[in-house]
Coordinates of C-alpha atoms in Angstrom, one line a residue:
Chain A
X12 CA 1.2 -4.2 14.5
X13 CA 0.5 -1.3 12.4
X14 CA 0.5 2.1 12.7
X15 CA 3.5 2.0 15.7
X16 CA 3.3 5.6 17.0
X17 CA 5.8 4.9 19.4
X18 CA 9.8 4.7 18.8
X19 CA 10.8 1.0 18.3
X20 CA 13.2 -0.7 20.3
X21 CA 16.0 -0.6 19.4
X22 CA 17.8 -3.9 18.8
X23 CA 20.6 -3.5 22.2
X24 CA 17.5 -3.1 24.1
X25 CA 15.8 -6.1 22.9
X26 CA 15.2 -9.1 25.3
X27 CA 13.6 -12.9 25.2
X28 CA 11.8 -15.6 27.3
X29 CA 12.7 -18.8 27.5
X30 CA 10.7 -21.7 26.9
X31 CA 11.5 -24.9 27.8
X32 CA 11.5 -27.7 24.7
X33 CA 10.4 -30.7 25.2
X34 CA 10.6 -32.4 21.5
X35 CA 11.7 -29.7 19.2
X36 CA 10.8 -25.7 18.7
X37 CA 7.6 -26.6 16.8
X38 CA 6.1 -28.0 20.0
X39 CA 7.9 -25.5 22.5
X40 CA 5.6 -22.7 20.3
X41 CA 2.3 -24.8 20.6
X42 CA 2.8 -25.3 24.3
X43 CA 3.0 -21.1 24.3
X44 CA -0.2 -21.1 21.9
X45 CA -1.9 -23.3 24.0
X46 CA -1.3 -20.9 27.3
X47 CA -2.4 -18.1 25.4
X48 CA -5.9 -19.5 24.5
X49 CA -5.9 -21.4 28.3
X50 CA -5.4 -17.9 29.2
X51 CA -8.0 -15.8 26.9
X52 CA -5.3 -14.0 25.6
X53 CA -6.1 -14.9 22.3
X54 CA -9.0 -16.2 20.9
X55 CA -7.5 -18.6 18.4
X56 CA -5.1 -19.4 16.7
X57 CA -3.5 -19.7 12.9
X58 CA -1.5 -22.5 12.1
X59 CA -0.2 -25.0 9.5
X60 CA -2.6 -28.6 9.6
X61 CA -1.7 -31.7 7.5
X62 CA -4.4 -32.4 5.3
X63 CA -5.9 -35.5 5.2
X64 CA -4.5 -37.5 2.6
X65 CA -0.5 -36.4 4.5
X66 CA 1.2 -34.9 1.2
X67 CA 0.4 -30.9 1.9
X68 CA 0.0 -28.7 4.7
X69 CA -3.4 -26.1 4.7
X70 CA -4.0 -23.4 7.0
X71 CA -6.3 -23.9 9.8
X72 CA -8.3 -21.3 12.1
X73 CA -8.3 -22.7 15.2
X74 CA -10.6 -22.0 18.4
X75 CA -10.8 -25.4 19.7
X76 CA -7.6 -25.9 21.8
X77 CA -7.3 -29.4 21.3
X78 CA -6.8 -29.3 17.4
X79 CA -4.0 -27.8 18.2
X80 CA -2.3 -31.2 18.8
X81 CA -2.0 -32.2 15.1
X82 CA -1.0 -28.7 14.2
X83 CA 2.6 -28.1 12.9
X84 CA 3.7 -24.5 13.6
X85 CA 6.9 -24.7 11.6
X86 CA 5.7 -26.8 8.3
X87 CA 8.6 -28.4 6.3
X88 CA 6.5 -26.9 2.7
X89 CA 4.2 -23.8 2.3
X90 CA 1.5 -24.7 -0.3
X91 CA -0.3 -21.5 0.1
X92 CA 1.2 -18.3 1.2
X93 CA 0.3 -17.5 4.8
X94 CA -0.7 -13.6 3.9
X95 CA -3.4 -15.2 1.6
X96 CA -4.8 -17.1 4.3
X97 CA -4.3 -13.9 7.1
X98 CA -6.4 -11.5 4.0
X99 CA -9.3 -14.3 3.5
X100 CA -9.6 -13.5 7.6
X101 CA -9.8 -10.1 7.8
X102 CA -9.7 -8.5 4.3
X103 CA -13.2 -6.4 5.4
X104 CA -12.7 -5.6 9.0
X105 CA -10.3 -6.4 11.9
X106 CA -12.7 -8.5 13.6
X107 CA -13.2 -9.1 17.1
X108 CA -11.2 -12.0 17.7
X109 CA -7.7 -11.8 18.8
X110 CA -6.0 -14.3 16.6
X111 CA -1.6 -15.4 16.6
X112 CA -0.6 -16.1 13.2
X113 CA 2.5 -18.0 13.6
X114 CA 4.2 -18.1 10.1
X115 CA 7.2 -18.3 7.7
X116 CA 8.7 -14.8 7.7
X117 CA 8.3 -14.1 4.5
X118 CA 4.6 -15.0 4.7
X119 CA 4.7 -12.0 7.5
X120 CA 6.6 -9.8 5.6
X121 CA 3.9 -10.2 2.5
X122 CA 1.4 -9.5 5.3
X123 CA 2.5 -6.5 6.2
X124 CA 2.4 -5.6 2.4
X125 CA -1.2 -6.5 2.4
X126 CA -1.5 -4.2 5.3
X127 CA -0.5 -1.8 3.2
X128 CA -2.8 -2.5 0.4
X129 CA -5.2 -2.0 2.6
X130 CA -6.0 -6.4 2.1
X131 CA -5.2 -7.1 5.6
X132 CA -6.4 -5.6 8.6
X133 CA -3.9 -6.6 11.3
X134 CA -5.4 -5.0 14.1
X135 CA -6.5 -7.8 16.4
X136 CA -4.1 -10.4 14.6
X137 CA -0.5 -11.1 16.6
X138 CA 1.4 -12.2 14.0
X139 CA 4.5 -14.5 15.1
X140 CA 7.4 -15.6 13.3
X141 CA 10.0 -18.1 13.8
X142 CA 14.1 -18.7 12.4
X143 CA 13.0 -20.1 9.1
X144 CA 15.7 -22.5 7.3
X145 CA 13.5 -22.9 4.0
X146 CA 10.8 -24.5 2.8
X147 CA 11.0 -27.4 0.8
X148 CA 9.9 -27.2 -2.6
X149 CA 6.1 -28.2 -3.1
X150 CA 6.8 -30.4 -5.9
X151 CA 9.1 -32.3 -3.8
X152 CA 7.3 -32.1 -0.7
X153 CA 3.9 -33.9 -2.4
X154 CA 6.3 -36.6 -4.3
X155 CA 7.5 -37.8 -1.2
X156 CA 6.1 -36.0 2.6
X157 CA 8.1 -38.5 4.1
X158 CA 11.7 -38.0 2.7
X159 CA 10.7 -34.7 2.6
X160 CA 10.0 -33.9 6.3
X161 CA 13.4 -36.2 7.2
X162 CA 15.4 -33.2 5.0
X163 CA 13.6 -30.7 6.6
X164 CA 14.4 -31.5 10.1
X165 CA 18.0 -31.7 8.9
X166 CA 17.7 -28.0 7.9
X167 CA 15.6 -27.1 11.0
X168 CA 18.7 -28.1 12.7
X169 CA 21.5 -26.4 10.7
X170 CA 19.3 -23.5 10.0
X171 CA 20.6 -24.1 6.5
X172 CA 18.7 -25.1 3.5
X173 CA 19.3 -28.5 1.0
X174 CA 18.9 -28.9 -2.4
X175 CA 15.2 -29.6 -1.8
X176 CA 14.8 -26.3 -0.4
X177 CA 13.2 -23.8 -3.1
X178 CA 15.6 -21.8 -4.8
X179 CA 15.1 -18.4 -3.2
X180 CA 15.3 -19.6 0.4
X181 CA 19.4 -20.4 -0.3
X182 CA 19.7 -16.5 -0.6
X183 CA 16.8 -15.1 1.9
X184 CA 18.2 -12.6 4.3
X185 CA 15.3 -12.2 6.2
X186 CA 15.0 -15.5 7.4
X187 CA 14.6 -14.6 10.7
X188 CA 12.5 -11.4 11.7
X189 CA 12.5 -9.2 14.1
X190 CA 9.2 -6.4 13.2
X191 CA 6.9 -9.2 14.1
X192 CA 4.9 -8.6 17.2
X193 CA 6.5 -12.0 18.8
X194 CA 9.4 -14.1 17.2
X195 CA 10.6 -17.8 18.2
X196 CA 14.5 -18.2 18.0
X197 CA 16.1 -21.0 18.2
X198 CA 19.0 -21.3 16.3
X199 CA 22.9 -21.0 18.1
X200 CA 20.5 -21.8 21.5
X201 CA 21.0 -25.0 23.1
X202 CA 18.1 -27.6 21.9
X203 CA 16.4 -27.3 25.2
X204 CA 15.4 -23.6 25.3
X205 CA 13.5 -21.6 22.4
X206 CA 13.4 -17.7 23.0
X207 CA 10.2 -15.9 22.2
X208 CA 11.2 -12.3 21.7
X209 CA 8.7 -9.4 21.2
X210 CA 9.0 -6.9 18.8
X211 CA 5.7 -4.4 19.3
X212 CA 3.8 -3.7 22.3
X213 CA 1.2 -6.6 20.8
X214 CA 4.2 -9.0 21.9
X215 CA 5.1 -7.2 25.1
X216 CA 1.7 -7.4 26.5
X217 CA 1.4 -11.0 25.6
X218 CA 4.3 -12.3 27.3
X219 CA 3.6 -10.1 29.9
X220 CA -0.3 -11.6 30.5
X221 CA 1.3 -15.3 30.6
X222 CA 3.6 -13.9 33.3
X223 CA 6.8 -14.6 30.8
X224 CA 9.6 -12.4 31.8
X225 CA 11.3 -11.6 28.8
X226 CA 14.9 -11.1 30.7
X227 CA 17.4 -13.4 28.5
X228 CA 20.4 -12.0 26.7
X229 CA 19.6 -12.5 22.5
X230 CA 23.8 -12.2 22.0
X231 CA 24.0 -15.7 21.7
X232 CA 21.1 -16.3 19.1
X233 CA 22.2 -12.8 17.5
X234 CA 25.8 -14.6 16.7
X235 CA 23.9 -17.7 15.4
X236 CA 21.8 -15.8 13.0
X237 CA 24.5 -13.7 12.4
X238 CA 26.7 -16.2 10.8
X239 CA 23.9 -17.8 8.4
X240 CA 23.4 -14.4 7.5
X241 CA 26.5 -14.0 6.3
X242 CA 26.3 -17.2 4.3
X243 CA 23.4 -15.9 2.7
X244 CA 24.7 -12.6 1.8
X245 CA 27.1 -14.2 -0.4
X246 CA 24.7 -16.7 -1.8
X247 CA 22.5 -13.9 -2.6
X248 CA 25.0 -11.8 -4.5
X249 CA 26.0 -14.8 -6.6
X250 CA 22.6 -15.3 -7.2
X251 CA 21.4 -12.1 -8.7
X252 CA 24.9 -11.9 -10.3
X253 CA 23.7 -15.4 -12.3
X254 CA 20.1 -14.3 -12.9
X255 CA 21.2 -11.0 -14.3
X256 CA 23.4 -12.2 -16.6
X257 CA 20.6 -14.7 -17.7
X258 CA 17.9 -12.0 -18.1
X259 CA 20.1 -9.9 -20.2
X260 CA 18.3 -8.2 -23.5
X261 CA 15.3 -9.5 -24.8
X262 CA 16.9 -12.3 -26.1
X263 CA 17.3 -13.3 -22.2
X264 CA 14.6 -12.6 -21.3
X265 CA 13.3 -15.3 -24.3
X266 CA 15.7 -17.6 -22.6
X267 CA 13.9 -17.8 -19.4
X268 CA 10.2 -16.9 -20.5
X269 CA 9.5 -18.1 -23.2
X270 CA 8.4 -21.3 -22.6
X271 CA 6.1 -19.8 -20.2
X272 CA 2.3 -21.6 -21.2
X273 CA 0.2 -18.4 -20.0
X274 CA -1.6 -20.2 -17.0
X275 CA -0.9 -17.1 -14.7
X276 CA -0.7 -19.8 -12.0
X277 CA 2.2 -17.3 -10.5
X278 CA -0.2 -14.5 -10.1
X279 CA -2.5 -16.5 -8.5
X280 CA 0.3 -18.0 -6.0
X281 CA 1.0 -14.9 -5.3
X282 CA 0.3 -13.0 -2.0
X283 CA 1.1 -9.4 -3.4
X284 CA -1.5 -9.6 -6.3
X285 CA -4.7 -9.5 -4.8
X286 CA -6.5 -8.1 -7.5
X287 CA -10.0 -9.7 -8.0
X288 CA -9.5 -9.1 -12.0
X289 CA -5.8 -9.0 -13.1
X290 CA -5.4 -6.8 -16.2
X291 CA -3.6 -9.2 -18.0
X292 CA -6.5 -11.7 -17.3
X293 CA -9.2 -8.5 -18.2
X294 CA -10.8 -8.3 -22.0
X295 CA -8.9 -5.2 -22.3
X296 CA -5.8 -6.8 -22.6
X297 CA -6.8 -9.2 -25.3
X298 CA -5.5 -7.8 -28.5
X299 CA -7.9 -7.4 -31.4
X300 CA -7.2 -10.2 -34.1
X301 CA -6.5 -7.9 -37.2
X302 CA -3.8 -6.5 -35.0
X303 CA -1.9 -9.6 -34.6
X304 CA -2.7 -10.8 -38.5
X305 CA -0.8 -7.2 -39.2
X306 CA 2.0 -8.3 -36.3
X307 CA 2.4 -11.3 -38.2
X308 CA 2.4 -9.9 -41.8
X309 CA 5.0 -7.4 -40.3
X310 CA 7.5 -9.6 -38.7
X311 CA 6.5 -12.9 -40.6
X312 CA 5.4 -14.6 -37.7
X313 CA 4.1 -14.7 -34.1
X314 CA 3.8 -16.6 -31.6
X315 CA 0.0 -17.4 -30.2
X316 CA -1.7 -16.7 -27.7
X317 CA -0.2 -12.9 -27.1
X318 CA 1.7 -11.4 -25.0
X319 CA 3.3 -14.0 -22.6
X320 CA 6.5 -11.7 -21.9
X321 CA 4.4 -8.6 -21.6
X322 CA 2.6 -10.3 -18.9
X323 CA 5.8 -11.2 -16.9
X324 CA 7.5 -7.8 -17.4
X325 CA 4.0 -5.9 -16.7
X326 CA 3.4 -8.3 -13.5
X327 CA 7.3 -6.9 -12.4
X328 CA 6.4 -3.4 -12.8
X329 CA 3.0 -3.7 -11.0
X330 CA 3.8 -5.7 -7.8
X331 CA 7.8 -5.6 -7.7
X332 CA 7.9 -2.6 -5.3
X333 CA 6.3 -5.5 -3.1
X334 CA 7.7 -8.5 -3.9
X335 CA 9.2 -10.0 -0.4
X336 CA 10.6 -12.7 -2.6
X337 CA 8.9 -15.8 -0.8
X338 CA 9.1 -18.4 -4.2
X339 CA 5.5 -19.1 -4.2
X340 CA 5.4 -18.1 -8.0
X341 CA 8.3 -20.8 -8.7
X342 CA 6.6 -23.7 -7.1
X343 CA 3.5 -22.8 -8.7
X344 CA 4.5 -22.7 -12.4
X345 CA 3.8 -26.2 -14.0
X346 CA 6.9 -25.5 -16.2
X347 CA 9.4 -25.2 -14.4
X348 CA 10.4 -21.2 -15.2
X349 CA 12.5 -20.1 -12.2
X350 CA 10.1 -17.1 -12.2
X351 CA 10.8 -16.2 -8.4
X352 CA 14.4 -16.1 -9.1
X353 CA 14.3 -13.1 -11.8
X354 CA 11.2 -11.5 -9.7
X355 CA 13.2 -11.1 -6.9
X356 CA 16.3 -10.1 -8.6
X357 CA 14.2 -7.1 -10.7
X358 CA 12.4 -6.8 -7.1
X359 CA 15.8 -5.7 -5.3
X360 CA 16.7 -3.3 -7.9
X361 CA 13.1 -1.6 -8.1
X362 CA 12.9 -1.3 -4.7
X363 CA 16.6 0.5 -4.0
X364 CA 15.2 3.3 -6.1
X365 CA 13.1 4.2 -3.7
X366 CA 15.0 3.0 -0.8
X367 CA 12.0 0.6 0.1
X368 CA 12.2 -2.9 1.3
X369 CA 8.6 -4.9 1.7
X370 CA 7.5 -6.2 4.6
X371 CA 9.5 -4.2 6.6
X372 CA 7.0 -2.5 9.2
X373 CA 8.4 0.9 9.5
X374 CA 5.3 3.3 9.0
X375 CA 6.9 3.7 5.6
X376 CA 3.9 4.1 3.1
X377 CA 4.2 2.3 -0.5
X378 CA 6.4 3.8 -2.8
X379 CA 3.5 4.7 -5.1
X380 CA 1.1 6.1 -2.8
X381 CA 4.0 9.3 -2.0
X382 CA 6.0 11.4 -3.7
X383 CA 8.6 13.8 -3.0
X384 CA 8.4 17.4 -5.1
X385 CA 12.0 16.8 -5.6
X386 CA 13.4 13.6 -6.2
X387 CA 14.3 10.9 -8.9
X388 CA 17.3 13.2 -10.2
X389 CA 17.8 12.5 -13.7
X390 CA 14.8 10.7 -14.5
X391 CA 13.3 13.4 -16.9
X392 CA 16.6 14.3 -18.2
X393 CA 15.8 14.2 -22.0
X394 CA 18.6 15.4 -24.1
X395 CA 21.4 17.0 -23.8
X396 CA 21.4 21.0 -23.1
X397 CA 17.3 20.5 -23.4
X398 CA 16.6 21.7 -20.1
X399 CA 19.0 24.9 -20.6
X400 CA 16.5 27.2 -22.4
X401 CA 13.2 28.5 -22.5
X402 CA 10.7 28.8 -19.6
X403 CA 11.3 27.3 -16.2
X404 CA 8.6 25.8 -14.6
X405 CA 10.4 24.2 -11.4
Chain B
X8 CA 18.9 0.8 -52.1
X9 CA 18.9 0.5 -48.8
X10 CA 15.9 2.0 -47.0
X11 CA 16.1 4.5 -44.4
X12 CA 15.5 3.6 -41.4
X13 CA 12.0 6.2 -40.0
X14 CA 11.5 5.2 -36.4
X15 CA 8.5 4.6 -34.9
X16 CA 8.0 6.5 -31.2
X17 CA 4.5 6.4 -29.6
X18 CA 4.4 9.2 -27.3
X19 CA 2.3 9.8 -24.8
X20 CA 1.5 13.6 -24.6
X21 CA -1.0 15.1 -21.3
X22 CA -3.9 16.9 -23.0
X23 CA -3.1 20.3 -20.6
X24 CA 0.1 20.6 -21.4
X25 CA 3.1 18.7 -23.9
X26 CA -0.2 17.9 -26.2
X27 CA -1.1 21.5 -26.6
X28 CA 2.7 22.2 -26.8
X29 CA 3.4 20.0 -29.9
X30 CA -0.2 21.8 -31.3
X31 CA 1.5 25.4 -30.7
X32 CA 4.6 23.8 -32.4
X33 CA 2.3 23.2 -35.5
X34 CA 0.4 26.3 -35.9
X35 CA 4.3 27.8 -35.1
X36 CA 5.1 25.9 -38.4
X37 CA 8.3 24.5 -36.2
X38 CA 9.8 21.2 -38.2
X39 CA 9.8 18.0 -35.8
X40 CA 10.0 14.7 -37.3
X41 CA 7.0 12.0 -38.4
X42 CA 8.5 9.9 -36.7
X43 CA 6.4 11.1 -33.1
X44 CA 3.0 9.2 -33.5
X45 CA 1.0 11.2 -30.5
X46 CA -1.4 9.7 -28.4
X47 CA -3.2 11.9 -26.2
X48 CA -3.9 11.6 -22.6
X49 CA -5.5 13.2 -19.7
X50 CA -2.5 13.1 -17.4
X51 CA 0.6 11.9 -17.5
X52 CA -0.3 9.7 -14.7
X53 CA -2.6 7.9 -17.0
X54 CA 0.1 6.5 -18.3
X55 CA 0.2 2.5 -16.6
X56 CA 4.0 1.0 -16.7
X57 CA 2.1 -1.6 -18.7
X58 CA 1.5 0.8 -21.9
X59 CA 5.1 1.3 -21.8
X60 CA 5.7 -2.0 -22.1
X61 CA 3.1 -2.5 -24.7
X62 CA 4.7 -0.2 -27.0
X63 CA 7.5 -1.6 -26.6
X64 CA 7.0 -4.7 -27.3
X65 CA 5.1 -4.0 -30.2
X66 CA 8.1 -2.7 -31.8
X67 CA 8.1 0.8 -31.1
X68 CA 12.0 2.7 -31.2
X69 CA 11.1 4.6 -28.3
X70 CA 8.4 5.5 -25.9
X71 CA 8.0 9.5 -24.9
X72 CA 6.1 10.7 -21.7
X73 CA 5.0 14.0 -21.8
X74 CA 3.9 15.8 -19.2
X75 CA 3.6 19.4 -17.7
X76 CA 6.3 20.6 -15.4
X77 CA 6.7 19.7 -11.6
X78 CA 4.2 22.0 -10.2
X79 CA 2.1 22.5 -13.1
X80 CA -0.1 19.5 -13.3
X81 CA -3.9 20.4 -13.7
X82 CA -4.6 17.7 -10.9
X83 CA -1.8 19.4 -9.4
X84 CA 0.5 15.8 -8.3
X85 CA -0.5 14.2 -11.7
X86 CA 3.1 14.3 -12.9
X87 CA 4.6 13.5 -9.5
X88 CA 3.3 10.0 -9.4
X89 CA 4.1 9.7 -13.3
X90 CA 7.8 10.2 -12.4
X91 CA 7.6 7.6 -9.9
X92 CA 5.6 5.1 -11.8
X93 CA 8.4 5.9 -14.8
X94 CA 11.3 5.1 -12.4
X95 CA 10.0 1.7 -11.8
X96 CA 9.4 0.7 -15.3
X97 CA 13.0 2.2 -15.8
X98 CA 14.5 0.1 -13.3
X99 CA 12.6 -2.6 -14.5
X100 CA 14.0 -2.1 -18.0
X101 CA 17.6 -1.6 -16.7
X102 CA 17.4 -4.7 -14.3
X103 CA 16.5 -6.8 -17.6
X104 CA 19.3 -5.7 -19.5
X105 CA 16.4 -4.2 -22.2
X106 CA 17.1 -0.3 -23.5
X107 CA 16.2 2.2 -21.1
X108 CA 17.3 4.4 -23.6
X109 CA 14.1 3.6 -25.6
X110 CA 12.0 5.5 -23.1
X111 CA 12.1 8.7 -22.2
X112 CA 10.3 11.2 -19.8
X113 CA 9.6 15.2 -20.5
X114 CA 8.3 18.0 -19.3
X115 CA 6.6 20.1 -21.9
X116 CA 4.0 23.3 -20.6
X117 CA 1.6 24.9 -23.2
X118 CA 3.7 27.3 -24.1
X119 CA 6.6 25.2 -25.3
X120 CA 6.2 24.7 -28.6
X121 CA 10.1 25.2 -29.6
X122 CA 10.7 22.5 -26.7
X123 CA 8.7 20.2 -27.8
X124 CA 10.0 20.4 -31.1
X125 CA 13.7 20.2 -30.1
X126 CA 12.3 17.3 -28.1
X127 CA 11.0 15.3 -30.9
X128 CA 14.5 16.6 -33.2
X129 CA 16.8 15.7 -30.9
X130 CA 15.1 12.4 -29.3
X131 CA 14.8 10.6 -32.9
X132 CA 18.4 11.7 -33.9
X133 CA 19.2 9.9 -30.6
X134 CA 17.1 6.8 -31.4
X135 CA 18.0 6.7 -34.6
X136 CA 21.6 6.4 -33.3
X137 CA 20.4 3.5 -31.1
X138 CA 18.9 1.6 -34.4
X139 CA 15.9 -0.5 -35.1
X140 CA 14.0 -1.9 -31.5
X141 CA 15.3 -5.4 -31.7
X142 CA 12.0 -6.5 -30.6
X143 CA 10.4 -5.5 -34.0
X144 CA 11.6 -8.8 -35.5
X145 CA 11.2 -11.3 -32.6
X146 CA 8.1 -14.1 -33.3
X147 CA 8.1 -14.6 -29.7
X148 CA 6.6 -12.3 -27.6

């Protein structure tokens, strides 16, 4: 997937298959899996699994074809994020197996972070995505699978996400994607056809080995995705416009952290932060007990253990410029802090400033590993007339 | 009577340059405030979004990067990645509604010991305008 040397397509010359559907998309995609491994295209495959006791999906590497029958390619929840399960595969080498990822977008986009990061090594990995209406909240989804699942093939159908739905899918643009090697679409198509569309040569060659012309029209899906798009556009900019006004100051920022118990469970949720020892969780970021007797003698009080907002505003400065705003961090905090909300709020603003948006796979490098000599005008402006006088250095 | 308010900003001043700067302003016998507690660094790129946020949190009034001109740094892109590592804790601050105003980025050669000292002048009349960091008081951090 990455690096693309050659131009991308652009999106008027972009083209899909058709597959037949027999029950839903979920099975019209494992029917293409199971070609592709029929036809040693691919080795195995990556896909959702019900565990055993039916409340959660896990991940599953599959080579045996026939496993494939109780996979679930598009899961109603997402327990662990899919770029986690892609970097336990190939966070040392590429491998030598070819291996389709089918996963939520946003579990792609992350992927293409870890990429990045130098965490994921995507060379011999196809990864596939499909029209993604939301995932319904973990919590939810292990209180009751079944009700669960019936709400999720409501919004399978609509493409639109319910109230049991995590909070950030309701304003997720990038629910449907089109820099993966191959994407399913199926929403404005009639229920009897899904369209598997390539986006790289990965995807191309693919289709091409299973002898799938890709020769259909996408105007019809375009109009379909189109329109939810614009739904969540609006939802989105009501959204941040509700989550700024919370966060405002330090006192909002109390308002929404402060009840925060210091578990970290978002970090670890998190596909961006990979970091075997987290600075926040190191020794060096413990602070030395006569310092916070002297904080307490100073402002009469404070709160134990230390730095709980530090950790939330540090964890936005260090992995915000990645953030592809998938919710795992809401789902995973036991008290309820809509943590993905303000992330991906601070995440969008962070990321304008160097007109950078994760997961998108355009050869653009991270933010922080480049620099332009001049840029950022402004920035270093200290005060007024200060730059006026003595030596010039620029 | 009221105490006057002294605030507190933890600056962060790269050894090759804006730290030897604020020395020449000493031996120049050039008046800057106390209120410019100096911590010295290798490079202004040693300067993690995270001690930023430290400081400020811990209740300093402001926070000052110093670090040589574009062009100058002794590991010659030192203070190109500090100006982008700055810009996100900026927009960090700014998206949170907290004072951008607190922290503050310079470029301040060897030689600039008048500069550095209008620096540290000017910035604390400026923060002193701005008032006590509200964080100083807050139990909950």
């Amino acid at each position: 997937m990455i690096p693309r040397e050659d131009e991308p397509m652009t999106d008027a010359q972009r083209k899909g298959a058709v597959l037949p559907v027999a029950k839903d998309p979920g099975d019209a995609i494992l029917e293409f899996l199971r070609l592709a491994v029929a036809s040693e295209l691919a080795d195995a495959v990556i896909l959702p699994m019900k565990v055993p006791s039916g409340d959660s999906y896990a991940w599953i590497l599959m080579n045996d074809v026939s496993l494939m029958d109780d996979a679930v390619p598009i899961a109603a929840a997402m327990p662990v994020q899919g770029a986690k399960a892609l970097r336990s595969l190939t966070r040392k080498s590429p491998g030598n197996l070819t291996v389709i990822a089918v996963m939520r977008p946003c579990e792609i986009r992350a992927a293409v972070e870890l990429v990045k990061l130098g965490q994921v090594h995507a060379d011999n990995l196809i990864l596939a995505t499909y029209d993604c209406p939301g995932a319904v909240q973990l919590q939810k989804y292990v209180d009751d699978p079944e009700g669960s699942e019936e709400h999720f093939s409501r919004m399978l159908q609509s493409g639109k996400p319910d109230n049991t739905a995590k909070p950030v899918c309701h304003y997720c643009e990038e629910f449907s994607m089109f820099d993966s090697d191959l994407h399913f679409g199926y929403l404005g198509l009639s229920e009897k056809e899904v369209l598997v569309i390539p986006g790289s040569d990965k995807g191309s060659e693919l289709l091409a080995g299973l002898g799938l012309d890709p020769a259909r029209d996408l105007s019809d899906w375009e109009k379909g995705i189109d329109s939810l798009k614009v739904e969540r556009e609006t939802a989105r900019k009501s959204a941040f416009e509700e989550t700024g006004e919370q966060l405002r100051g330090f006192s909002g920022m109390l308002s929404v952290f402060a009840n925060c118990i210091g578990c970290h469970n978002c970090q670890s949720a998190c596909p961006i932060c990979y970091c075997r020892l987290c600075y926040f969780d190191s020794e060096t970021a413990q602070q030395d007990p006569d310092a916070l007797i002297t904080a307490a003698a100073k402002r009469g009080g404070i709160s134990l253990p230390e730095d709980r907002i530090m950790f939330h505003v540090g964890r936005m400065t260090h992995m915000s410029l990645s953030c592809v705003s998938c919710g795992q961090c809401t789902d995973a905090c036991p008290v309820s802090i809509p943590v993905a909300g303000a992330f991906s709020y601070v995440a969008d603003r962070t990321q304008r400033t160097f007109e950078y948006k994760a997961g998108r796979n355009d050869g653009d490098p991270l933010p922080l590993r480049q620099f332009r000599k001049s840029e950022l005008p402004g920035i270093h402006e200290l005060v007024k007339n200060a730059e006026s006088e003595g030596p010039s250095h620029e | 009577m009221k105490k006057e308010f002294t605030p507190r900003i933890t600056s962060f001043l790269c050894k090759w340059c804006s730290y030897t700067g604020a020395d020449l302003a000493g031996t120049a016998r050039l008046q800057y405030p106390t209120s410019i507690i100096p911590i010295q660094v290798m490079c202004s790129s040693r300067v993690d979004p995270v001690f930023l946020i430290k400081a400020f949190l811990s209740g300093s009034d402001g926070v000052l990067i110093g670090g040589c001109h574009p062009g100058d740094c002794h590991y010659e892109t030192g203070n190109y990645h500090a100006r982008r590592r700055f810009a996100i804790v900026m927009g960090v601050f700014d998206s949170l509604g907290l004072e951008s105003q607190r922290l503050k980025l310079s470029w301040i050669s060897a030689s600039e010991g008048p500069k550095f000292a209008r620096v540290a002048n000017e910035y604390t009349e400026e923060i002193m305008a701005l008032g006590e960091n509200p964080t100083r008081k807050s139990i909950f951090l």
